[in-house]
PDB file of C-alpha atoms in Angstrom:
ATOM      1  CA  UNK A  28      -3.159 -18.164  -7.535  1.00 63.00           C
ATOM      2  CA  UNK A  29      -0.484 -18.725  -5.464  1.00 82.00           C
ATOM      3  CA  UNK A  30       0.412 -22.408  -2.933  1.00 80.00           C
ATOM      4  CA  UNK A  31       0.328 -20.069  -0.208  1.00 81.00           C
ATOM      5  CA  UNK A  32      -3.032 -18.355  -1.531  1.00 81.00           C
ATOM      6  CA  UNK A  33      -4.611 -21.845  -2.037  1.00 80.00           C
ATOM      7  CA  UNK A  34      -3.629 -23.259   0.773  1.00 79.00           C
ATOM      8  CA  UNK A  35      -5.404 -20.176   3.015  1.00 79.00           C
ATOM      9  CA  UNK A  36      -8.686 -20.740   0.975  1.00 80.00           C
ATOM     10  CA  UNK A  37      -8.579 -24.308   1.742  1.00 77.00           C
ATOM     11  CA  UNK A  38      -8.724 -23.436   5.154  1.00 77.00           C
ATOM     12  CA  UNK A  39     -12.339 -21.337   5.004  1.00 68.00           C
ATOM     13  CA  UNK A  40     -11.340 -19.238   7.701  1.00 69.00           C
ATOM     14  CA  UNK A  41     -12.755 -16.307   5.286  1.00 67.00           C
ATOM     15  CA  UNK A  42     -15.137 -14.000   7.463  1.00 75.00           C
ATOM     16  CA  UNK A  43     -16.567 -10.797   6.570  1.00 85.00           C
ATOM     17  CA  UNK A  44     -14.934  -7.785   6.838  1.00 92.00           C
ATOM     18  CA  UNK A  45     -16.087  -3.438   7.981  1.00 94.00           C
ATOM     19  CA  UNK A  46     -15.210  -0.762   5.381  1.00 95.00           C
ATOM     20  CA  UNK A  47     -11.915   0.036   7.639  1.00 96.00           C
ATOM     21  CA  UNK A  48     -10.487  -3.873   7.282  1.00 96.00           C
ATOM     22  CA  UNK A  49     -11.138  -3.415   3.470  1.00 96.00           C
ATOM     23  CA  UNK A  50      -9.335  -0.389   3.156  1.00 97.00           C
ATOM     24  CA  UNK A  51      -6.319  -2.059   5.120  1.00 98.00           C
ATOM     25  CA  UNK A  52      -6.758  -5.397   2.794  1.00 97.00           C
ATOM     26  CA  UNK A  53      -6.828  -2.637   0.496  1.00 97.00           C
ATOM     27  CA  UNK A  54      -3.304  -1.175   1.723  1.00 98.00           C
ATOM     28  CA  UNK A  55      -1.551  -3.927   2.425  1.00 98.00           C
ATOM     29  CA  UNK A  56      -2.500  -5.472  -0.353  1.00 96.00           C
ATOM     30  CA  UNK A  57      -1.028  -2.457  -2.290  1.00 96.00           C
ATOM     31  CA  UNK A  58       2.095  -2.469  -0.656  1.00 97.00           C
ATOM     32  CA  UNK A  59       2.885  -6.438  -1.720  1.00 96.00           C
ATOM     33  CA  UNK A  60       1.915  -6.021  -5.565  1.00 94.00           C
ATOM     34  CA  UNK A  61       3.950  -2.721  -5.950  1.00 94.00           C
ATOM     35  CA  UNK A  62       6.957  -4.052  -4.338  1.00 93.00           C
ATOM     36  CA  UNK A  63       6.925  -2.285  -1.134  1.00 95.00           C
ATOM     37  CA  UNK A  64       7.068  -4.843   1.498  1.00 96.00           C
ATOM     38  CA  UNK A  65      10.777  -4.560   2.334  1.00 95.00           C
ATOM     39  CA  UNK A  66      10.136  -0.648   3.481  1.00 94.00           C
ATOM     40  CA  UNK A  67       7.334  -0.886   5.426  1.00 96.00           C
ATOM     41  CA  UNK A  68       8.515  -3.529   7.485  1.00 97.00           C
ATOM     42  CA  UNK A  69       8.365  -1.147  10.204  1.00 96.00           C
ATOM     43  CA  UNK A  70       5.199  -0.303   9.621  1.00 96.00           C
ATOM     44  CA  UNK A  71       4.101  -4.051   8.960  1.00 98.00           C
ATOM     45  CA  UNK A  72       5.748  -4.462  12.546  1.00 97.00           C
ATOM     46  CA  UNK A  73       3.764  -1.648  14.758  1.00 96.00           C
ATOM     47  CA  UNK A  74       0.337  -3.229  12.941  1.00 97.00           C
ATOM     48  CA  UNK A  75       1.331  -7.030  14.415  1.00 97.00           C
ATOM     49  CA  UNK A  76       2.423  -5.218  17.524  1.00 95.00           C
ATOM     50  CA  UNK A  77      -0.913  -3.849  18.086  1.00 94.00           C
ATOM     51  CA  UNK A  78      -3.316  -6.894  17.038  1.00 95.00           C
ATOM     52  CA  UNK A  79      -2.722 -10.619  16.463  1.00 95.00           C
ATOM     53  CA  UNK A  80      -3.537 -10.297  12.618  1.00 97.00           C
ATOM     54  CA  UNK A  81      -3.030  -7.581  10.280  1.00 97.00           C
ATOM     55  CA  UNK A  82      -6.732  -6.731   9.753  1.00 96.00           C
ATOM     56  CA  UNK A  83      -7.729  -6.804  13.683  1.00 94.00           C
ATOM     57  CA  UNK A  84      -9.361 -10.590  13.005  1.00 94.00           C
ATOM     58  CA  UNK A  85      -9.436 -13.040  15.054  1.00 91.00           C
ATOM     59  CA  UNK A  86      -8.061 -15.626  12.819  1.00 93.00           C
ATOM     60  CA  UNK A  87      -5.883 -14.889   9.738  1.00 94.00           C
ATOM     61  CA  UNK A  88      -7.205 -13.355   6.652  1.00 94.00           C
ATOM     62  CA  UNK A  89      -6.661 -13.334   3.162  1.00 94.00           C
ATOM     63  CA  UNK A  90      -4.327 -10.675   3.560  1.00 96.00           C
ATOM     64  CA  UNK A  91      -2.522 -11.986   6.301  1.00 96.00           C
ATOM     65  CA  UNK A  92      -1.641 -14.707   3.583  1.00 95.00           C
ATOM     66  CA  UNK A  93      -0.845 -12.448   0.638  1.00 96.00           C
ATOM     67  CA  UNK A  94       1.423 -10.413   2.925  1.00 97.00           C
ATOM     68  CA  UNK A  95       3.258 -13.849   4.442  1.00 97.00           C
ATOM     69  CA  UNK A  96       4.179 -14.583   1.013  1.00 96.00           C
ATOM     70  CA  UNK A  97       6.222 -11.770   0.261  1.00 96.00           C
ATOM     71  CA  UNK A  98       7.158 -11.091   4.069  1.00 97.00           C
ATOM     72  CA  UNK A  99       8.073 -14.545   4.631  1.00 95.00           C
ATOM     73  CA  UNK A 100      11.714 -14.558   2.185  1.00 94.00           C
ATOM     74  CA  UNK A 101      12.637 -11.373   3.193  1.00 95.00           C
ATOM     75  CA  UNK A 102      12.227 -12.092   7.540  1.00 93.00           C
ATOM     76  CA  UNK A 103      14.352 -15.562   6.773  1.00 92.00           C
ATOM     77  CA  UNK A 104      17.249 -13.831   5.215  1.00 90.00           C
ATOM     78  CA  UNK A 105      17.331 -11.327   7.917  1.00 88.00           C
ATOM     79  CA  UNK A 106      17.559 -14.028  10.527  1.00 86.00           C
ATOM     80  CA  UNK A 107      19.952 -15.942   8.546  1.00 85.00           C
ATOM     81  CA  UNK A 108      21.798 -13.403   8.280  1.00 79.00           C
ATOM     82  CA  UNK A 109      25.388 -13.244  10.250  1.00 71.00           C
ATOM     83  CA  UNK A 110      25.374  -9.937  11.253  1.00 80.00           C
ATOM     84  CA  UNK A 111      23.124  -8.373  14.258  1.00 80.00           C
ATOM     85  CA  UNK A 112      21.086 -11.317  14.585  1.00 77.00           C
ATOM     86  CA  UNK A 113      19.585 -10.276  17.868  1.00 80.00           C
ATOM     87  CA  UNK A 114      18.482  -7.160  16.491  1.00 85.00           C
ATOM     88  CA  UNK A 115      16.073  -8.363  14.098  1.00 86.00           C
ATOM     89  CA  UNK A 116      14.745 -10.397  16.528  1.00 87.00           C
ATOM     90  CA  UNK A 117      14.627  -7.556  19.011  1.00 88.00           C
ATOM     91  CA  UNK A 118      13.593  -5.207  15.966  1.00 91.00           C
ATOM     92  CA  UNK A 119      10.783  -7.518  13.919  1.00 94.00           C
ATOM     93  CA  UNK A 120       9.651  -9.669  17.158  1.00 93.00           C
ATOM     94  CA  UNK A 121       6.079  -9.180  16.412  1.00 95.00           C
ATOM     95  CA  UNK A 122       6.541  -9.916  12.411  1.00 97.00           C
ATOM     96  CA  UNK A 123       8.017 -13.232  13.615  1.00 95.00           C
ATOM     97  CA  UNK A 124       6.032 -14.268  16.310  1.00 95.00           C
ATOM     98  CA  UNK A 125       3.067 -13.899  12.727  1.00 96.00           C
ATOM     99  CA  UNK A 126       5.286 -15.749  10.233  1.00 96.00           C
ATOM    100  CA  UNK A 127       6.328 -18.492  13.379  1.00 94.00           C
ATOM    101  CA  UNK A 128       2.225 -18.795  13.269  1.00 95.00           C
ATOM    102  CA  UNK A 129       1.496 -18.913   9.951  1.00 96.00           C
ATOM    103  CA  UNK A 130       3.844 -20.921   8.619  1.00 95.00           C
ATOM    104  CA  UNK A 131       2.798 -23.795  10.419  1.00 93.00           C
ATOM    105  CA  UNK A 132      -0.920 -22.677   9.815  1.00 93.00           C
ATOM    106  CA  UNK A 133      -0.213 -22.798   6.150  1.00 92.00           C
ATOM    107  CA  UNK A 134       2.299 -25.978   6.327  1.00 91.00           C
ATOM    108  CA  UNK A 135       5.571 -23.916   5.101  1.00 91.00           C
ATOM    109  CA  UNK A 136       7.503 -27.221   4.295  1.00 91.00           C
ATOM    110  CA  UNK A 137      10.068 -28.096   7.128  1.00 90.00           C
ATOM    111  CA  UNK A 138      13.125 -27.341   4.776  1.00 89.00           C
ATOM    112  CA  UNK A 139      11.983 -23.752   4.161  1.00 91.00           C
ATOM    113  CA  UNK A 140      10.719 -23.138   7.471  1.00 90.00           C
ATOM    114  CA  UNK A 141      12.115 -19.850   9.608  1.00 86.00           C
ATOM    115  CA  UNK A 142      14.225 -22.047  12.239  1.00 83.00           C
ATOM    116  CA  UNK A 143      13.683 -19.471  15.203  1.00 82.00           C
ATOM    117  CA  UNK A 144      15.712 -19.352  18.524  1.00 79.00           C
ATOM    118  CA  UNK A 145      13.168 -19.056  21.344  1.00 77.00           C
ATOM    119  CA  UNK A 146      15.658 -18.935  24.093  1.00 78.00           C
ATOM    120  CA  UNK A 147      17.527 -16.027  22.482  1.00 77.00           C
ATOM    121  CA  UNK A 148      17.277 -12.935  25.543  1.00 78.00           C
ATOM    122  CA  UNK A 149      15.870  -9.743  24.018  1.00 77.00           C
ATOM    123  CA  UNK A 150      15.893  -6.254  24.923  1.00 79.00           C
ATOM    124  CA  UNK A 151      12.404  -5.222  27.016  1.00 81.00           C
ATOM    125  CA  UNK A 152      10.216  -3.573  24.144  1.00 80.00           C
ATOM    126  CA  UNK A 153       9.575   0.314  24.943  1.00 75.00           C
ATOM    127  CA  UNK A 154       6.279   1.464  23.813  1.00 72.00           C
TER     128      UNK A 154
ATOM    129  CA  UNK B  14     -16.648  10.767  12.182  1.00 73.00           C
ATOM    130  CA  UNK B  15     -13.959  13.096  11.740  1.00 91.00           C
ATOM    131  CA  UNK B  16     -10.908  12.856   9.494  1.00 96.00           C
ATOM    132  CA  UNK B  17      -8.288  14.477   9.248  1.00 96.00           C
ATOM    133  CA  UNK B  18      -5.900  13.719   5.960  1.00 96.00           C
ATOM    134  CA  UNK B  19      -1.711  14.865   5.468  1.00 96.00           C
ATOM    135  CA  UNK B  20      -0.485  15.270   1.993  1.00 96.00           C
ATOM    136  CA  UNK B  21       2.693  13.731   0.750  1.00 95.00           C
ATOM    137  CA  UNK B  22       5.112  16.098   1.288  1.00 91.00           C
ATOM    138  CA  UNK B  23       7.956  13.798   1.991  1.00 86.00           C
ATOM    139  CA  UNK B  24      11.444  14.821   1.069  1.00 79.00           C
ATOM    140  CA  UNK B  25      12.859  11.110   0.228  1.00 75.00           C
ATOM    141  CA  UNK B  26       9.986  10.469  -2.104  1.00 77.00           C
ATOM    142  CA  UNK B  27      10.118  11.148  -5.853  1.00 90.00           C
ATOM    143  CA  UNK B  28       8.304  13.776  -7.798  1.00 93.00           C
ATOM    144  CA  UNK B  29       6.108  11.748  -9.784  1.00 95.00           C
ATOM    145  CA  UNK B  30       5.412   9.418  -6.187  1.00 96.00           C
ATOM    146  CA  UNK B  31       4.523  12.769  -4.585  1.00 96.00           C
ATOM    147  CA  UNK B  32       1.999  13.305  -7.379  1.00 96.00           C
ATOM    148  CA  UNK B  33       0.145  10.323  -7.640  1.00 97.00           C
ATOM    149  CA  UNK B  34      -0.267  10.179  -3.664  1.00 97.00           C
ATOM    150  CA  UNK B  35      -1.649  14.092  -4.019  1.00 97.00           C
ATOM    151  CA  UNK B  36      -3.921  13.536  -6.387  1.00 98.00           C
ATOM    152  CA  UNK B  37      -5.365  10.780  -4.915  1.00 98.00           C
ATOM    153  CA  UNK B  38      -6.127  12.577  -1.627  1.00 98.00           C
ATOM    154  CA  UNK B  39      -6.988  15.876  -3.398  1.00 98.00           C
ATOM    155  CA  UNK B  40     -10.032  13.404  -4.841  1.00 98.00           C
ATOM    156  CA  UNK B  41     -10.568  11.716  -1.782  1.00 98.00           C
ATOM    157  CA  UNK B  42     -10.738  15.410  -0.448  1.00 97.00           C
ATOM    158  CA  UNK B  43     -13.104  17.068  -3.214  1.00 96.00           C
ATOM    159  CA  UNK B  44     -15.169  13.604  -3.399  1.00 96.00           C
ATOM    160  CA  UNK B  45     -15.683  13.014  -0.032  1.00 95.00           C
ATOM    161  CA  UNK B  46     -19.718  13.101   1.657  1.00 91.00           C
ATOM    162  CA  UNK B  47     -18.195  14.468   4.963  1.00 87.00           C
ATOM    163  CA  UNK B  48     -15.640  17.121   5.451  1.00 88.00           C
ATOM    164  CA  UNK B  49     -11.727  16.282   5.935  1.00 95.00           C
ATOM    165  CA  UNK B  50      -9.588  18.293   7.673  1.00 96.00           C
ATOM    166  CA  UNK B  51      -6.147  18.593   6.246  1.00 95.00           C
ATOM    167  CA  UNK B  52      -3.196  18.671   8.352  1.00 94.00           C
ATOM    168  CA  UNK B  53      -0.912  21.055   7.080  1.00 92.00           C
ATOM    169  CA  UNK B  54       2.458  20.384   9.499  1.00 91.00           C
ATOM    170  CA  UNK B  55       2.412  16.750   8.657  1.00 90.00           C
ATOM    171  CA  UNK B  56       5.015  16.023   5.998  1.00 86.00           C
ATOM    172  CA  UNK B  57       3.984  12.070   5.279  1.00 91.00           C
ATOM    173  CA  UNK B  58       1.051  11.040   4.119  1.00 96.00           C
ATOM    174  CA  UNK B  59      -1.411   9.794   6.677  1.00 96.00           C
ATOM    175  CA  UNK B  60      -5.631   9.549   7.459  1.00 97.00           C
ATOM    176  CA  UNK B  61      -6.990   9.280  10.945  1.00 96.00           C
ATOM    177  CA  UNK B  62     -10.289   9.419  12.210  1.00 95.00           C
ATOM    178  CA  UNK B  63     -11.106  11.297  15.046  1.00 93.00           C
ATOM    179  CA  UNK B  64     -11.333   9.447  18.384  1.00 92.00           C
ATOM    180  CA  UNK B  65      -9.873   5.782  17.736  1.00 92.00           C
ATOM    181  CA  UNK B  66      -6.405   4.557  16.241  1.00 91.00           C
ATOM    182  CA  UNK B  67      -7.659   3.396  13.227  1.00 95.00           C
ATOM    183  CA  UNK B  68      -4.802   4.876  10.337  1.00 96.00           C
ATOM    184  CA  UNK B  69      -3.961   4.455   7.073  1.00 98.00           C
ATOM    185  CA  UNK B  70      -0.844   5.533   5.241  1.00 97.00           C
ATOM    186  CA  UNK B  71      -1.740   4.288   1.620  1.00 97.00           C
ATOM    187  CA  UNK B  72      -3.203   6.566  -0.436  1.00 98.00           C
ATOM    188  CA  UNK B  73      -4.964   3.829  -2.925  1.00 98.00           C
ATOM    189  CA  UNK B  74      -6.239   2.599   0.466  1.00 98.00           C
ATOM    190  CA  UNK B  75      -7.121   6.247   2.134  1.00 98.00           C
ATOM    191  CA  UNK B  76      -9.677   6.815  -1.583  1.00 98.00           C
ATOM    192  CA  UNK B  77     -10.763   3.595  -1.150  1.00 98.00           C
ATOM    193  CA  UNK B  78     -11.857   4.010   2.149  1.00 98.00           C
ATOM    194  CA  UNK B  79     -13.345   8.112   1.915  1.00 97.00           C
ATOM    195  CA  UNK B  80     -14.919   6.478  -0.927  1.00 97.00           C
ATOM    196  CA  UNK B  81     -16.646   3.596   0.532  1.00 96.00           C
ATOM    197  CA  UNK B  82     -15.456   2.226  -2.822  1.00 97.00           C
ATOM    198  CA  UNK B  83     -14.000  -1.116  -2.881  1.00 97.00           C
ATOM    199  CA  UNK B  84     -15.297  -2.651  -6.016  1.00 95.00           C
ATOM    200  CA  UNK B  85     -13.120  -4.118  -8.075  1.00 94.00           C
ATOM    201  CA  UNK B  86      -9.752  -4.712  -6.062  1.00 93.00           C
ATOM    202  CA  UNK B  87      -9.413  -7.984  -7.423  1.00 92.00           C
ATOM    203  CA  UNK B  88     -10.018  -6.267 -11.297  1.00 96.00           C
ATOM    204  CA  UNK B  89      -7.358  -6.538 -14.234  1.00 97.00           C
ATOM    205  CA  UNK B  90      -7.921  -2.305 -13.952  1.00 97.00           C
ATOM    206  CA  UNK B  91      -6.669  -2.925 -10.606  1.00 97.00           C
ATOM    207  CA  UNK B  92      -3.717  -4.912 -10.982  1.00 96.00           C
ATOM    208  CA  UNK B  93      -2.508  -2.615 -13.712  1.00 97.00           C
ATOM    209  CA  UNK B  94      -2.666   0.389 -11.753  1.00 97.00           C
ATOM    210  CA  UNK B  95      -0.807  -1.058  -8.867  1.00 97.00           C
ATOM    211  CA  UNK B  96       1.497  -3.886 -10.083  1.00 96.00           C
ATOM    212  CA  UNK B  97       2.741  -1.979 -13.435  1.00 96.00           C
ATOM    213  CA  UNK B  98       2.260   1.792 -13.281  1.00 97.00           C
ATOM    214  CA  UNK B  99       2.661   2.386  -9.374  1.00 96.00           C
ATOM    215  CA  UNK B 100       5.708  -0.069  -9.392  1.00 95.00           C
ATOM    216  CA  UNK B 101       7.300   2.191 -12.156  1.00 96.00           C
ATOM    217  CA  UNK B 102       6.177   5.309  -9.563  1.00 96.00           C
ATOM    218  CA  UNK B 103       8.884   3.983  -6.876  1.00 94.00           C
ATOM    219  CA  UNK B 104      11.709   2.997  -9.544  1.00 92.00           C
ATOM    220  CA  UNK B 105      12.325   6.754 -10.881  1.00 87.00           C
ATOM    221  CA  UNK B 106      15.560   5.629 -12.537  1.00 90.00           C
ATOM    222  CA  UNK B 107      13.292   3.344 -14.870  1.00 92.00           C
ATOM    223  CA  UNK B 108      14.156   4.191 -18.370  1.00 94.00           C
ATOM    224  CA  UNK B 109      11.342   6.566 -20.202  1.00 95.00           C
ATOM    225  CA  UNK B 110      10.460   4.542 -23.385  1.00 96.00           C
ATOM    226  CA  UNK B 111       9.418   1.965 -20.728  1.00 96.00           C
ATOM    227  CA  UNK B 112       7.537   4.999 -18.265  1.00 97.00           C
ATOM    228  CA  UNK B 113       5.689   5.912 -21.553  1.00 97.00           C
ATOM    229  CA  UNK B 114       4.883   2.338 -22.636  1.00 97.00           C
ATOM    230  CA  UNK B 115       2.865   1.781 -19.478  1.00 97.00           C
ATOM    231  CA  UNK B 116       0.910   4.931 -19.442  1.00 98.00           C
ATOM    232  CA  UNK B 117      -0.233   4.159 -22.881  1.00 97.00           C
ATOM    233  CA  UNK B 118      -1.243   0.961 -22.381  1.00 97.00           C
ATOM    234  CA  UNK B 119      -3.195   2.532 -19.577  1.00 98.00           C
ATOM    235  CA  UNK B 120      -4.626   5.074 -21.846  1.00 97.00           C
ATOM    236  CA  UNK B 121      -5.616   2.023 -24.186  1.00 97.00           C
ATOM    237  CA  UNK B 122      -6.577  -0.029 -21.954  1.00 97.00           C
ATOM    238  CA  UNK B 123      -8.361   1.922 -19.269  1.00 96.00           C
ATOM    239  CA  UNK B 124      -8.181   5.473 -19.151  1.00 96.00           C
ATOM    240  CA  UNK B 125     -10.486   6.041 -22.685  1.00 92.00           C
ATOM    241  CA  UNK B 126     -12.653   8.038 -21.336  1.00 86.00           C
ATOM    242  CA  UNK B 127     -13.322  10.051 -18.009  1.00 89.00           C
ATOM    243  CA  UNK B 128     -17.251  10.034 -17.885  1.00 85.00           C
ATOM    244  CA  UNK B 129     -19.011   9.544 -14.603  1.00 83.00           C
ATOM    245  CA  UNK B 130     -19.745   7.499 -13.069  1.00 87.00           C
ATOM    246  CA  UNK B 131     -16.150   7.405 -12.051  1.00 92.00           C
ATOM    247  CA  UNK B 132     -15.010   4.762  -9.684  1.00 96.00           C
ATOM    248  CA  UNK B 133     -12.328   4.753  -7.127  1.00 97.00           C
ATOM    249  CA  UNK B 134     -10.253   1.926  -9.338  1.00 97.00           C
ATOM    250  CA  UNK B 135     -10.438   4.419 -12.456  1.00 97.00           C
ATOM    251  CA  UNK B 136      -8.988   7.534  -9.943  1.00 98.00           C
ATOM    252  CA  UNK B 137      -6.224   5.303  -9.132  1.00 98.00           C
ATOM    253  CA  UNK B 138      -5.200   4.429 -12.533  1.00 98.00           C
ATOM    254  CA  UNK B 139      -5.428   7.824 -13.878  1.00 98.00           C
ATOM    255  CA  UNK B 140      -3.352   9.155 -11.003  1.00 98.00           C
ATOM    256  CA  UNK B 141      -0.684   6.751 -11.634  1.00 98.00           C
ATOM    257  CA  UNK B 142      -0.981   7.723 -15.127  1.00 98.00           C
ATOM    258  CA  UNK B 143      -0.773  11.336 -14.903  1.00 98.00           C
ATOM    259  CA  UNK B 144       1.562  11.136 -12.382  1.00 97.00           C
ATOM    260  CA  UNK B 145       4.370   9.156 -14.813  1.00 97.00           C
ATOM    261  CA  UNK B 146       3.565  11.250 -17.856  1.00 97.00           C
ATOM    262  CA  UNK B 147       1.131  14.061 -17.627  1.00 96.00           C
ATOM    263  CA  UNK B 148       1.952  15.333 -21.038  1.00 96.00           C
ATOM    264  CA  UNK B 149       1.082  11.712 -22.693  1.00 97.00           C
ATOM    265  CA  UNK B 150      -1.831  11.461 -20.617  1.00 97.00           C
ATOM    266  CA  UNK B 151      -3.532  15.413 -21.737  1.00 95.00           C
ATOM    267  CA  UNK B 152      -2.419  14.264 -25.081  1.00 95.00           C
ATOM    268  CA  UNK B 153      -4.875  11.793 -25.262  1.00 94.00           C
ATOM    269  CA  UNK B 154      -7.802  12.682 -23.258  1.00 93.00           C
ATOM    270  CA  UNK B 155      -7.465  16.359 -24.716  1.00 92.00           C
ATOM    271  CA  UNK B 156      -9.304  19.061 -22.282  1.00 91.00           C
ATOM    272  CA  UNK B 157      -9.909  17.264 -18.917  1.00 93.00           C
ATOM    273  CA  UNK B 158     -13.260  17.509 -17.126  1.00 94.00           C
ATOM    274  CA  UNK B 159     -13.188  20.572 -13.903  1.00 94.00           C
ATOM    275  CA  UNK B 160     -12.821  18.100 -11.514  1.00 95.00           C
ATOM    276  CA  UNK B 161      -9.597  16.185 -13.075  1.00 96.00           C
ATOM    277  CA  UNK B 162      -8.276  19.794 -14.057  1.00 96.00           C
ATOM    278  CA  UNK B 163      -9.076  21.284 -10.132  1.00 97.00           C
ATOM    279  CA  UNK B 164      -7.834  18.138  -8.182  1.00 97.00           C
ATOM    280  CA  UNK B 165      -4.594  18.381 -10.405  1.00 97.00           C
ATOM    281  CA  UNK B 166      -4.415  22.125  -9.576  1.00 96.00           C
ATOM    282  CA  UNK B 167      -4.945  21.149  -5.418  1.00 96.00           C
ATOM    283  CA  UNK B 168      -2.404  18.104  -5.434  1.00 96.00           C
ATOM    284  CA  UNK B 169       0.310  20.245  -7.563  1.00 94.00           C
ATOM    285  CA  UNK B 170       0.327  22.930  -4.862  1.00 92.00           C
ATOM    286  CA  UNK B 171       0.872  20.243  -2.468  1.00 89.00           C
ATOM    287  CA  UNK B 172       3.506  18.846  -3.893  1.00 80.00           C
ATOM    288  CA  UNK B 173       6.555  20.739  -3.521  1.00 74.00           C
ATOM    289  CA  UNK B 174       9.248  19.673  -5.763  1.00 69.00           C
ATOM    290  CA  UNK B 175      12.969  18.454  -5.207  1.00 64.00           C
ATOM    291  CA  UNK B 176      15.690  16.989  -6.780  1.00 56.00           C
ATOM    292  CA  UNK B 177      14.378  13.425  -6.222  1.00 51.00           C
ATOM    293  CA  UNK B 178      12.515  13.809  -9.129  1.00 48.00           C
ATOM    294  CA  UNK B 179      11.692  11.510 -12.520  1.00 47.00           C
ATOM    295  CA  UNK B 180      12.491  12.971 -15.346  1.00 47.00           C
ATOM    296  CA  UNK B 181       9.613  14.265 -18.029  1.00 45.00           C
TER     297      UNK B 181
END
């Protein structure tokens, strides 16, 4: 099991879930162990945009956790990143305002944390 | 409850990627209590249910769910079908001694037999399996039951194929 993993279950925030979270525990869950995270970022994106947590909980799940881990590397090299900057911000806004929350949730050490620019202006999101 | 399903039809997806989505919506199709409506215009794969905004776009997810089958997700079957074979299924570059390697430890492992009861975690695997090799995989389970032999039939017509392909 996994720091991050551990960490989550030490929190016993576990509640049960309907047949339509499992099958998107089931999806997302698919998308980390075959590799597929970077692609559906989009997709990862429009789910965060719509609820809180990736499963429609009210506090982080499991999968909220398995998907942070892999999410997490690929969001901080985007924003470290020299190059358009403000569009990944503008583009994964609702990814990062997730990782910004669950990083300190699961106590992401301070030396790997995302360091995120809250004053940075962004473009009014069109829905 | 009302669903309505859209085959992989994608043209930046890879042959064998095409196949293993199809088949696993052609079972979620034939297998399902309730009828599914199939969305023929729809070129990515996709399930909605009629009257909320509650969509999937996985299809180990979409059988899963059609299913009401959700045993054994955290399973070594599991982790096979999805870490190994379907991670070879988006890499179709990967060389074919090692595509053939993992279907036969699938066949080995998991895939020995196709008896019912058959469970939504044995579906996946075998249409990851097929999917990478088909001729290893009728090699070794011989004639396949109707309802392997039929879904194959349904997700093979839906499947149209391109140049993106993996090599057999």
């Amino acid at each position: 099991m996994s720091a991050i993993l551990e960490k989550f279950r030490g929190l016993s925030l576990a509640s049960d879930l309907d047949k339509e979270q499992l099958a998107l525990a089931t999806q997302w869950e698919t998308v980390v162990k075959s590799g597929q995270v970077h692609t559906n970022l989009e997709e990862l994106n429009l789910r965060l945009r719509d609820h809180s947590f990736i499963l429609a909980t009210i506090t982080p799940s499991e999968t909220d956790a398995v998907v942070f881990e892999s999410v997490f590397p690929i969001i901080k090299e985007l924003l470290a990143s020299s190059k358009d900057v403000k569009g990944h911000y503008a583009q994964y806004r609702h990814i990062i305002r997730w990782s910004a929350y669950l990083q300190e949730l699961l106590d992401v050490p301070e030396n790997i944390k995302l360091s995120l620019n809250f004053e940075l202006e962004l473009p009014r999101e069109i829905i | 409850m009302a669903l309505t399903l859209s085959f992989d039809k994608a043209k930046c997806s890879n042959d064998a990627l095409k196949l293993a989505n199809n088949l696993k919506l052609a079972f979620a199709k034939k297998l399902a209590k309730d009828e599914i409506i199939v969305d023929d215009d729809a070129n990515s794969v996709e399930l909605t249910v009629a009257g909320s905004d509650f969509r999937l776009f996985n299809t180990n997810a979409i059988l899963r769910y059609v299913l009401g089958d959700f045993d054994g997700l955290d399973s070594p079957e599991t982790h096979y079908a999805v870490s190994s074979l379907e991670a070879v299924l988006y890499h179709p570059s990967a060389p074919r001694e090692h595509v053939d390697e993992t279907v036969v430890k699938a066949l080995e492992n998991y895939l020995t037999t196709l008896n019912e009861p058959l469970t939504a975690t044995r579906l996946i695997t075998f249409s990851n399996a097929y999917a990478l090799s088909p001729a290893l995989v009728e090699t070794k389970l011989g004639e396949l039951p109707e309802l392997f032999a039929s879904v194959i039939a349904v997700a093979k017509s839906a499947s149209p194929r391109t140049s993106y392909s993996v090599e057999h």
